[in-house]
Short mmCIF file of C-alpha atoms (C1' of nucleotides) in Angstrom, two decimals:
data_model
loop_
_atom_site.label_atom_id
_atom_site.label_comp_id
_atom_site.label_asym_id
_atom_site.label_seq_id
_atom_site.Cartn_x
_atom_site.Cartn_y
_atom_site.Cartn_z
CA UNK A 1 -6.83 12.89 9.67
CA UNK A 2 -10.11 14.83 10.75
CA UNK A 3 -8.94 17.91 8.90
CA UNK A 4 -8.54 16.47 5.66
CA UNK A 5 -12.73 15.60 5.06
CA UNK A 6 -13.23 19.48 5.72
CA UNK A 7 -10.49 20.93 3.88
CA UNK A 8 -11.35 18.99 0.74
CA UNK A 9 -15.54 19.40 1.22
CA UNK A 10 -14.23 23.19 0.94
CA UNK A 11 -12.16 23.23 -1.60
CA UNK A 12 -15.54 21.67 -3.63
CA UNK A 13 -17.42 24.03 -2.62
CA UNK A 14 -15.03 26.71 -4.53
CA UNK A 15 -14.76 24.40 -7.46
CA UNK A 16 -10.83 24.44 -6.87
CA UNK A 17 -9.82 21.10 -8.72
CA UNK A 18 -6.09 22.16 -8.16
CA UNK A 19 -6.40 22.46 -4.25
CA UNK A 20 -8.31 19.18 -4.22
CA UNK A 21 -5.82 17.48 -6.46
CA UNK A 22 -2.75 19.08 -4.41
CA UNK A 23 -4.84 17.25 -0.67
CA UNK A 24 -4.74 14.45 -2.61
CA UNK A 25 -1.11 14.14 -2.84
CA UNK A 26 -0.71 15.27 0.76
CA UNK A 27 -3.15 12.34 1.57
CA UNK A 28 -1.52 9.71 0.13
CA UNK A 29 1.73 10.64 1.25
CA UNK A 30 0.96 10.57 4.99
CA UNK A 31 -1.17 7.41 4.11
CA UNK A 32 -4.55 8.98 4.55
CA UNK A 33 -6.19 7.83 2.04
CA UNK A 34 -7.15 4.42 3.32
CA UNK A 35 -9.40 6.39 5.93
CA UNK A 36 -13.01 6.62 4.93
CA UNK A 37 -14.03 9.78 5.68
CA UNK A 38 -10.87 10.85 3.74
CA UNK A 39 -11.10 9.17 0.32
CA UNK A 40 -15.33 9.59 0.54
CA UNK A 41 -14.34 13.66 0.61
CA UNK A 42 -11.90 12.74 -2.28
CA UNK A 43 -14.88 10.99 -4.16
CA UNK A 44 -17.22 13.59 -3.74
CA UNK A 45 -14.16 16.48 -4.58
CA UNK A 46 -13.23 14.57 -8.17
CA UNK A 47 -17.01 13.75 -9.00
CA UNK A 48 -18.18 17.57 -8.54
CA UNK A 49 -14.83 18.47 -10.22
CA UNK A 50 -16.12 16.90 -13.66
CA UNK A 51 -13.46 13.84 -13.27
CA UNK A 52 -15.63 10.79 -12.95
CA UNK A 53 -12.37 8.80 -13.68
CA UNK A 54 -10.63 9.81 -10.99
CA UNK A 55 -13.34 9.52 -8.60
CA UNK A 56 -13.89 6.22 -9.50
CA UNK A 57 -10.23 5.56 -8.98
CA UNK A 58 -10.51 6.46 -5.59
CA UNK A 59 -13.63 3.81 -4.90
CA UNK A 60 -11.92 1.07 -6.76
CA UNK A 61 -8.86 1.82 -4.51
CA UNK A 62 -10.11 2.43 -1.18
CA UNK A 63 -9.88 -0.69 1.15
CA UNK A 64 -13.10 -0.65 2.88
CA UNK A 65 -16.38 1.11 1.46
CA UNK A 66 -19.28 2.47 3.21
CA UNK A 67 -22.99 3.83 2.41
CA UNK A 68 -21.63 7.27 1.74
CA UNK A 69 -19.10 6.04 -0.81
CA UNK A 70 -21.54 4.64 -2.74
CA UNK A 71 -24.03 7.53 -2.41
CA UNK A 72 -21.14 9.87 -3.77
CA UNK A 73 -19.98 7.91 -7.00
CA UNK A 74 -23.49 7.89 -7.30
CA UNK A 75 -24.06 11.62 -7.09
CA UNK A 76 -20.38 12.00 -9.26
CA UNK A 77 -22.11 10.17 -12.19
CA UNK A 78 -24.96 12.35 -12.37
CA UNK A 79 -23.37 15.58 -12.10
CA UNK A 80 -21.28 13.67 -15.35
CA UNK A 81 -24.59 13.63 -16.74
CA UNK A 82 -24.47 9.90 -16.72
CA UNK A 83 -27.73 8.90 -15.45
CA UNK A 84 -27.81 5.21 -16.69
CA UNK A 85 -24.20 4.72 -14.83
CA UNK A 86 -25.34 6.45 -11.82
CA UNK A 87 -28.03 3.39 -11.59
CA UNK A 88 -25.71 0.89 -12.16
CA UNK A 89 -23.76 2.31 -9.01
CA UNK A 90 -27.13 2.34 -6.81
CA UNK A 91 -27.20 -1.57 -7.59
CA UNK A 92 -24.05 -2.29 -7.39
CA UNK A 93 -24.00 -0.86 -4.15
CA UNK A 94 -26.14 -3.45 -2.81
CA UNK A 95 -24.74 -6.79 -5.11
CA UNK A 96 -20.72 -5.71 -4.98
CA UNK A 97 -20.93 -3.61 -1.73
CA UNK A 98 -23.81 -5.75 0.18
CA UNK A 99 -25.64 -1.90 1.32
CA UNK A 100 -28.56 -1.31 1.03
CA UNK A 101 -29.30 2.01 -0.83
CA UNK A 102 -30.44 4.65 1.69
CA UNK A 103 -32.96 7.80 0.98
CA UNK A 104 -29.57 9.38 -0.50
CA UNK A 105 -28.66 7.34 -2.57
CA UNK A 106 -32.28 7.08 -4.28
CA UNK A 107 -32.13 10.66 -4.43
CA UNK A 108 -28.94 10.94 -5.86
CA UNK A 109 -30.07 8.49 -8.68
CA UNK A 110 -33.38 9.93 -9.41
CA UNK A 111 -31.80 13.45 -9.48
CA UNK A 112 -29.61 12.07 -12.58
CA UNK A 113 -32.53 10.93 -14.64
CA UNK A 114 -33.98 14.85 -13.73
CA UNK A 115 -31.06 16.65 -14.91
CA UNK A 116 -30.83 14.37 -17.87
CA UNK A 117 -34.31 15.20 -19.46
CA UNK A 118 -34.99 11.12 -18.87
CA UNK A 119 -38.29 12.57 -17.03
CA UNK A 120 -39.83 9.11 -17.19
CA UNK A 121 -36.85 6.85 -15.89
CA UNK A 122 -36.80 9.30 -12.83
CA UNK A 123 -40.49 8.90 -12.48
CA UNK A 124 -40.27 5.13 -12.49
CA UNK A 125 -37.29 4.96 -10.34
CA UNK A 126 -39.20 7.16 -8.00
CA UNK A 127 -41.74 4.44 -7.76
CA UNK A 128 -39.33 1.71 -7.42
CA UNK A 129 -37.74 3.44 -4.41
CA UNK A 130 -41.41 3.62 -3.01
CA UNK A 131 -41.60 -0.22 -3.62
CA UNK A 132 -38.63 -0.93 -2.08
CA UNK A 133 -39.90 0.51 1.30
CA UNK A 134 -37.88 3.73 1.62
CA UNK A 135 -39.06 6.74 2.42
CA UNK A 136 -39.02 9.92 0.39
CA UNK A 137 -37.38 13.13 1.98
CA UNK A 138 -38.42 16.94 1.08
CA UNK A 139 -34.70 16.60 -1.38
CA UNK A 140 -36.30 13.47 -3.04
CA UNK A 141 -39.57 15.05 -4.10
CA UNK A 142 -38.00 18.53 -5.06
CA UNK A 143 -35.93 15.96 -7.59
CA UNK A 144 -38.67 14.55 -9.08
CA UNK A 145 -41.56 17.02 -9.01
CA UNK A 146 -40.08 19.07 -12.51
CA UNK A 147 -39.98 15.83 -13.94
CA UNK A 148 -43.83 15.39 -13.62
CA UNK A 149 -44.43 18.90 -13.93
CA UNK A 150 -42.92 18.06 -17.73
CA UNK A 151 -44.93 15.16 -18.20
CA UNK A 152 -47.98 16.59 -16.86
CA UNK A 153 -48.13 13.45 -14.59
CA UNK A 154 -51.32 14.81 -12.86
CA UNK A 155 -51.72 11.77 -10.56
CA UNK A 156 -48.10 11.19 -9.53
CA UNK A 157 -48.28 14.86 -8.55
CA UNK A 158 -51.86 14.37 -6.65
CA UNK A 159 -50.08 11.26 -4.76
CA UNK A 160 -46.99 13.41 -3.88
CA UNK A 161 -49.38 16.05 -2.70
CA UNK A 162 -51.37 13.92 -0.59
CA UNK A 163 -47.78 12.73 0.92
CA UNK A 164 -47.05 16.36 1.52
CA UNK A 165 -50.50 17.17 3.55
CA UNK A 166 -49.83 13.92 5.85
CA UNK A 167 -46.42 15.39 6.43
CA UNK A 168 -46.44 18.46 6.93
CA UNK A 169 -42.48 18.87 7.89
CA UNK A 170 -41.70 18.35 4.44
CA UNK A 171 -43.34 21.05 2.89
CA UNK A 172 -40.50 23.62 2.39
CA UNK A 173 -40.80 25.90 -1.00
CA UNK A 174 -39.06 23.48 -3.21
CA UNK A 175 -41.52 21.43 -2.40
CA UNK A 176 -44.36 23.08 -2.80
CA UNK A 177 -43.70 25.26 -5.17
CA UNK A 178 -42.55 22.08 -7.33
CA UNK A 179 -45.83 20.68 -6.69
CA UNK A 180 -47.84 24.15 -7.63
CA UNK A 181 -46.01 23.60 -11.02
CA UNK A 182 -47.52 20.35 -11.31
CA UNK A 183 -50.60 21.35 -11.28
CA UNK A 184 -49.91 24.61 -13.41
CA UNK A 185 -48.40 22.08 -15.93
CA UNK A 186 -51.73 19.93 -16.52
CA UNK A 187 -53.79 23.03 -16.18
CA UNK A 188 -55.46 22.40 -12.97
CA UNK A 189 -55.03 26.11 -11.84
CA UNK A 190 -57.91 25.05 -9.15
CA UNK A 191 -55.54 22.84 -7.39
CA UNK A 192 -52.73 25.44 -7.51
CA UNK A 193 -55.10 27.91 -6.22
CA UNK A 194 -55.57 25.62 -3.66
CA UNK A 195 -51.78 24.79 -2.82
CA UNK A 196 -51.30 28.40 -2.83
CA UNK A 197 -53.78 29.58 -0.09
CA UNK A 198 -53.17 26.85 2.06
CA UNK A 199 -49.37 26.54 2.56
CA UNK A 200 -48.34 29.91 3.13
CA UNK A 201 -44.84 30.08 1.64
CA UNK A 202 -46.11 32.27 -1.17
CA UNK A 203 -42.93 33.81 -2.25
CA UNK A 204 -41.90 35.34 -5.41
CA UNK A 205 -41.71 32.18 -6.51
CA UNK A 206 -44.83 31.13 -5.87
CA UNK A 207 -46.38 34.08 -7.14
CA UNK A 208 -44.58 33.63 -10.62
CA UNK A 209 -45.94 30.16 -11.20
CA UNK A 210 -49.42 31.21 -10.71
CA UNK A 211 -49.57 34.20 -12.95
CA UNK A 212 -47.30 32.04 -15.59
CA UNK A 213 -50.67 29.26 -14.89
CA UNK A 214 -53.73 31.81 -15.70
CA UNK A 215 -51.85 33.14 -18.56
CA UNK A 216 -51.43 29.45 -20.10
CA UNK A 217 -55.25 29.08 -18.75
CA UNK A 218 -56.61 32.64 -21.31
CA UNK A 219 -57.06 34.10 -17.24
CA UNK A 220 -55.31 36.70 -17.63
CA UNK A 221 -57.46 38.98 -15.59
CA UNK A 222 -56.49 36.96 -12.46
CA UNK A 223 -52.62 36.75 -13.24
CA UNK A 224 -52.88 40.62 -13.65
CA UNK A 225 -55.09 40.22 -9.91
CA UNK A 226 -51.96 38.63 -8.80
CA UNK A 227 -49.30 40.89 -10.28
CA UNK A 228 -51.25 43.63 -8.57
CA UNK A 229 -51.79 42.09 -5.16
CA UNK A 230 -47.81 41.43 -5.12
CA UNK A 231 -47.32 45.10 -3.75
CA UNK A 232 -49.86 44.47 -1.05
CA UNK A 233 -48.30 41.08 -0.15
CA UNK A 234 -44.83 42.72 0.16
CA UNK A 235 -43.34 40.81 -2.06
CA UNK A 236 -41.08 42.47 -4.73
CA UNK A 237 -41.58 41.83 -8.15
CA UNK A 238 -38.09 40.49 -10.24
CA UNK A 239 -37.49 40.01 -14.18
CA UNK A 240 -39.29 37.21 -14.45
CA UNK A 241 -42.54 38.04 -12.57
CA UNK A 242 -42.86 40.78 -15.82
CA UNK A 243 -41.72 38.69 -18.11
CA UNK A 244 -44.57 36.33 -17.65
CA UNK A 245 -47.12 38.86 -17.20
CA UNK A 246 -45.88 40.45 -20.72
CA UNK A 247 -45.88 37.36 -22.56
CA UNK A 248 -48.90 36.44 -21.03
CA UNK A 249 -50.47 39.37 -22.96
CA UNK A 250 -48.91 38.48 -25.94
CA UNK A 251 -50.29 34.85 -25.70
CA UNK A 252 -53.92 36.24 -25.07
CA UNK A 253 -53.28 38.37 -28.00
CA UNK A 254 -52.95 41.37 -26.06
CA UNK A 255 -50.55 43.06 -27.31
CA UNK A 256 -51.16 46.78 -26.59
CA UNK A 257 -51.27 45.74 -23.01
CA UNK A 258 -48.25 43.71 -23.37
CA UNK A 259 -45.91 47.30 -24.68
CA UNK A 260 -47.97 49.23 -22.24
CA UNK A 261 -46.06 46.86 -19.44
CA UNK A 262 -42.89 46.93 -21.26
CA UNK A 263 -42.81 50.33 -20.91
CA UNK A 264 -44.03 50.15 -17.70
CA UNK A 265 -41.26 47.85 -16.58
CA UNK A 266 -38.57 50.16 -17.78
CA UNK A 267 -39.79 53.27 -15.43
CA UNK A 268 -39.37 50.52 -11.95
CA UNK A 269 -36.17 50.35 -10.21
CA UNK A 270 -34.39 47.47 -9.53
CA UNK A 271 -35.58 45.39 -13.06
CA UNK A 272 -34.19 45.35 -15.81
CA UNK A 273 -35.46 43.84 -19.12
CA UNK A 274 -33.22 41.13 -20.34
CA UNK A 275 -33.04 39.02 -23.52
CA UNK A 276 -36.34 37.28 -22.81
CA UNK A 277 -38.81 40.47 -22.28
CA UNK A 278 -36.94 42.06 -25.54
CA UNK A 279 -37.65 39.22 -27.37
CA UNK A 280 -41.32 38.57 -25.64
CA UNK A 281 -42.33 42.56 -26.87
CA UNK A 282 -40.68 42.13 -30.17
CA UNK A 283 -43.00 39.07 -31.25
CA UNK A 284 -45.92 41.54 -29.97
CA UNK A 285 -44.60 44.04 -32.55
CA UNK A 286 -44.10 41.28 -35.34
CA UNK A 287 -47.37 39.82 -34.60
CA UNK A 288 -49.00 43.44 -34.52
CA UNK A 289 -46.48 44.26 -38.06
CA UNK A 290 -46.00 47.28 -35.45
CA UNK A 291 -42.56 48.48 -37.42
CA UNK A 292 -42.51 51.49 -35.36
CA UNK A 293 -42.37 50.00 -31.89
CA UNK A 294 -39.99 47.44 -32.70
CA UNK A 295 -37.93 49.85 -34.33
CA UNK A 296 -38.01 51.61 -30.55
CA UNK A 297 -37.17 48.32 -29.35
CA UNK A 298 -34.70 47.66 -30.97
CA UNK A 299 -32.62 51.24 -30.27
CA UNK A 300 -33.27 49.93 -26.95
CA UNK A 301 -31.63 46.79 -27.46
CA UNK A 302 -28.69 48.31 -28.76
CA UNK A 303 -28.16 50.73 -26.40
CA UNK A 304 -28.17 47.59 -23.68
CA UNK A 305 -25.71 46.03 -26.07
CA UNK A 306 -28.56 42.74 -26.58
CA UNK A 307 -28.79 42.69 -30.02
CA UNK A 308 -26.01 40.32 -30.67
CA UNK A 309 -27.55 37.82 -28.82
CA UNK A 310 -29.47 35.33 -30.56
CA UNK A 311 -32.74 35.28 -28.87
CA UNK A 312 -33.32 39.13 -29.53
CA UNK A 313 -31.41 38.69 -33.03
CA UNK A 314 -34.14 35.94 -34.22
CA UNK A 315 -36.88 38.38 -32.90
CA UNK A 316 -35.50 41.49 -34.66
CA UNK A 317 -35.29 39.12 -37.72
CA UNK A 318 -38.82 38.19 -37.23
CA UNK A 319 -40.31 41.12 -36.66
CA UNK A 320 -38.52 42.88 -38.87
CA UNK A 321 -39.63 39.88 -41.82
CA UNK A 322 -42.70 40.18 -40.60
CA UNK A 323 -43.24 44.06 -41.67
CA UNK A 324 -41.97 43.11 -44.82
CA UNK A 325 -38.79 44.80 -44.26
CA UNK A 326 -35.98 41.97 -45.69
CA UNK A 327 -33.05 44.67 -45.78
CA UNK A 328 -34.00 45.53 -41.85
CA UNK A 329 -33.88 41.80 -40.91
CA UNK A 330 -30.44 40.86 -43.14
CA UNK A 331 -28.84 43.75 -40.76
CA UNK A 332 -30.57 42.15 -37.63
CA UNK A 333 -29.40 38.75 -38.42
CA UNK A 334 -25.37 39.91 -39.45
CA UNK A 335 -25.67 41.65 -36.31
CA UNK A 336 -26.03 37.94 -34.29
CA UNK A 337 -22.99 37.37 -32.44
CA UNK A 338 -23.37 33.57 -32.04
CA UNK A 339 -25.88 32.88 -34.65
CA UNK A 340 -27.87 29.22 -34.51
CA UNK A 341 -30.21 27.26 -36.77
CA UNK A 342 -33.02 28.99 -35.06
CA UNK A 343 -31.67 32.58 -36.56
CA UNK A 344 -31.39 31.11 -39.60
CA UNK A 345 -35.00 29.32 -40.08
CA UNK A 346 -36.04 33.30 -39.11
CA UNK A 347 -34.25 34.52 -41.69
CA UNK A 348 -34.83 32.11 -44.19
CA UNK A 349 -38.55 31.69 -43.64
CA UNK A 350 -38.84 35.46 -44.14
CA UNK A 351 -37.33 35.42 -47.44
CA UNK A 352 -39.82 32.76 -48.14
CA UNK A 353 -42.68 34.65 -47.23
CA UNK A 354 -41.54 38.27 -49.02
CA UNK A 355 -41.44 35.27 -52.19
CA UNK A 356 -37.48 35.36 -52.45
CA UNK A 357 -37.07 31.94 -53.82
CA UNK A 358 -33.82 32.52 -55.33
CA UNK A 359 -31.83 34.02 -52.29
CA UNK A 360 -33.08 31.27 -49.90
CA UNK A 361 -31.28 28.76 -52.18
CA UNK A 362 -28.01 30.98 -51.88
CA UNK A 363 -29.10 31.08 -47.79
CA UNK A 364 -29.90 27.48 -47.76
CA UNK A 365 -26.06 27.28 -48.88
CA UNK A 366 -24.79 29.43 -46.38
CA UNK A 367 -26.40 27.76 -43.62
CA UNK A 368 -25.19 24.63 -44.37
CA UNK A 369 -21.64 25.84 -45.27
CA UNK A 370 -21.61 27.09 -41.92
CA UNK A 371 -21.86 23.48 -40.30
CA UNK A 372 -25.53 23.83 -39.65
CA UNK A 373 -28.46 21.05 -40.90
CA UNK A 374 -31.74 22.56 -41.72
CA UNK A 375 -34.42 20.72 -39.12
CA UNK A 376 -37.96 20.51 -39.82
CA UNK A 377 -38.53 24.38 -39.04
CA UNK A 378 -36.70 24.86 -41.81
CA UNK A 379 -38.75 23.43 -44.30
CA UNK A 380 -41.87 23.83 -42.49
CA UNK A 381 -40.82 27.85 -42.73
CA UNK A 382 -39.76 27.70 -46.80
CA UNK A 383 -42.59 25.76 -47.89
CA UNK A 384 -45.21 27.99 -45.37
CA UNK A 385 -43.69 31.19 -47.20
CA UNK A 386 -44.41 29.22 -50.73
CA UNK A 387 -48.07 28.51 -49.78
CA UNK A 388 -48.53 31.40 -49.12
CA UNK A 389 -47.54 32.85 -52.29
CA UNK A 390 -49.81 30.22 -53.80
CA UNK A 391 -46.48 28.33 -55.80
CA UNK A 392 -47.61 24.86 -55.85
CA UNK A 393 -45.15 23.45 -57.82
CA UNK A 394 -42.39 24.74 -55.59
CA UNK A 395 -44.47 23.04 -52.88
CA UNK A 396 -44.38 19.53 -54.21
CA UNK A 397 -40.53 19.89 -55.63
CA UNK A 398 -39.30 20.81 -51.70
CA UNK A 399 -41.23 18.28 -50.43
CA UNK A 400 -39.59 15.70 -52.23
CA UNK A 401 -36.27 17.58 -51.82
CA UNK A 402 -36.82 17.11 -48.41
CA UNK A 403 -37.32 13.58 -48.25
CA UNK A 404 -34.15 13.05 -50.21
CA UNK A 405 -32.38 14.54 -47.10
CA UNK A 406 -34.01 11.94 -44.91
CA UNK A 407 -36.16 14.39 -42.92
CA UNK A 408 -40.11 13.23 -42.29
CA UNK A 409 -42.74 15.94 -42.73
CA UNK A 410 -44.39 16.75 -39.73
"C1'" U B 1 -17.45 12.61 4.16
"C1'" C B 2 -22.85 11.92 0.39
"C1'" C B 3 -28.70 13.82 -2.30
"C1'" A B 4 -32.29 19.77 -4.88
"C1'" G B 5 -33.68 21.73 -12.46
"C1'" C B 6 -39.04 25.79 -7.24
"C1'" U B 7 -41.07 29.94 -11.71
"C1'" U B 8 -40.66 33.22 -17.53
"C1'" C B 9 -38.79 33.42 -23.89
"C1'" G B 10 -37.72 32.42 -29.68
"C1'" C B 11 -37.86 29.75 -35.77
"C1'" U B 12 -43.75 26.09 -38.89
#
RNA sequence: UCCAGCUUCGCU
């Protein structure tokens, strides 16, 4: 009866689809599962399970429906990753059920479009919510500020800030932080600046965005300002908050200072590098043809046990192509555990460049024996390495090559 | 009983 909603919202919490499934018998046999509260928990249990079917079983089934019903089919289809069905829910709530939609609901809807990459459906369902009279929460906006931090939707993110200042309740981190990343997105690092000195959440978080923002802006001066004044401020720095200062060097073509904080990073306690700073130094070396460092590297890399993974493999293969050492980057890219179309472009566009034409056919093979379809990268990187070796011809034949595979230039 | 992608990386 009352036990039943909290024993199955924990067993969702651990992710235990047996437990929940085992309640559910138990429910039905003592004839629970007409109560609301009961078969809503069951809803919610099956939809963050992964079994959408069985979640909707339970709606279709239940005798009497309320608000939160609805809201948790809802939030089962989006964790399905079914964003358009999640919306059909949110109206059918209101033309089958006769509810209106409340702030959860919305949220729940919006938040499927988000996870989805449909950036501009959850905008525009955003707006229709606003239309429709209901009131955003702090939830709502942290849903739908990455999607117009992705589209650079300056002026959604201006009106959500000006929402923010008239309510101030609202402005937890996810919020604000979201809406820093707005700005950092369209390259207003003034407004940022702003956000950042006046709400004083400034955590790590916080911190990270800005320096990633002055980096993107060629201020790198003031994201190494605000790497520095992290110490001061107490606040510790993590992976990431080097990671973006080092490929913020790399990006301003700084690459001595970018090694300098590699190495740097690897005398602190408590960080670690991981995939992305190992790959992040390793362009520096390819970009600098800096065969020595990334040599370094790359000992260090094994002796983490990282070269296998595919973002470090396809910058050992790069870097390695780019020095003009092919037998180097064939060992990197055999050494790629779970090897993708990505390693391969690497490796193939390298051959290109050192003029291999006859072993990219035999890779162009390989590749595609191995299930994979060469993308536009692909050509872009076998025809590149051609120009460069000034074979025209070659050029013109792989262009039309291409086109036979139904692939437009870009 | 229901709603959260806050920030960093790769192949032209």
């Amino acid at each position: 009866f009352f036990i039943f909603p909290v024993v199955l919202k924990a067993s969702t919490g651990l992710g235990d689809l047996g437990m929940g499934e085992q309640l559910h018998g138990l429910v039905i046999k003592r004839q629970f599962v007409s109560n609301k509260y009961v078969a809503n928990a069951l809803i919610d249990m099956y939809g963050k399970c992964g079994c959408l079917h069985d979640a909707k079983m339970v709606l279709e089934t239940m005798p009497e429906r309320n608000c939160v019903s609805w809201n948790s089919i809802v939030t089962a289809c989006a964790a399905s990753g079914v964003a358009f069905e999640a919306l059909e829910y949110l109206e059918k709530m209101e033309s089958l059920g006769g509810l209106m939609p409340n702030i959860v609901s919305w949220s729940a809807a919006i938040g499927g479009f988000t996870q989805t990459g449909y950036d501009e459906e959850a905008l525009e369902l955003f707006h229709v919510m606003l239309a429709a009279g209901v009131e955003p929460n702090a939830r709502t906006l942290a849903t739908v500020l990455p999607a117009c931090a992705r589209l650079k939707a300056w002026f959604s993110g201006r009106e959500i800030h000006g929402y923010v200042t008239r309510h101030e309740y609202m402005s937890n981190a996810f919020v604000i932080n979201g809406l820093l990343n707005v700005y950092r997105r369209c390259g207003d690092m003034h407004n940022a600046l702003k956000i950042f000195l006046k709400f004083s959440i400034r955590n790590i978080v916080a911190f990270n965005t800005m320096i990633v923002g002055y980096c993107e802006n060629g201020e790198v001066g003031k994201a190494k300002e605000l790497f520095d004044g992290m110490d001061l401020a107490r606040i510790c720095k993590d992976t990431i908050t080097w990671n973006s200062m080092i490929s913020g060097y790399i990006d301003n073509g700084k690459y001595e200072e970018a090694l300098n904080m590699f190495r740097h990073m690897q005398t602190k306690e408590g960080v670690e590098a991981d995939t992305f700073t190992l790959g992040s130094a390793l362009n520096a070396c390819a970009d600098m043809a800096a065969l020595r460092q990334g040599k370094q590297i790359h000992a260090y890399a094994i002796a983490r046990c990282l070269q296998t993974n595919a973002f470090v493999g396809g910058a050992l293969v790069e870097m390695y192509c780019r020095c003009h050492d092919l037998a180097a980057a064939q060992m990197a890219f055999n050494g790629i555990t779970d090897r993708d179309l990505t390693s391969w472009n690497a490796l193939i566009s390298g051959y290109s460049r050192c003029n291999k034409a006859e072993d990219i056919d035999n890779l162009f093979h390989k590749m595609r024996a191995e299930g994979l379809e060469p993308n536009s990268y692909t050509w872009n990187g076998m025809i590149a390495g051609h120009i460069e070796n000034g074979h025209m011809e070659s050029v013109l034949r792989l262009f039309s090559k291409m086109q036979s595979m139904n692939l437009k230039p870009d």
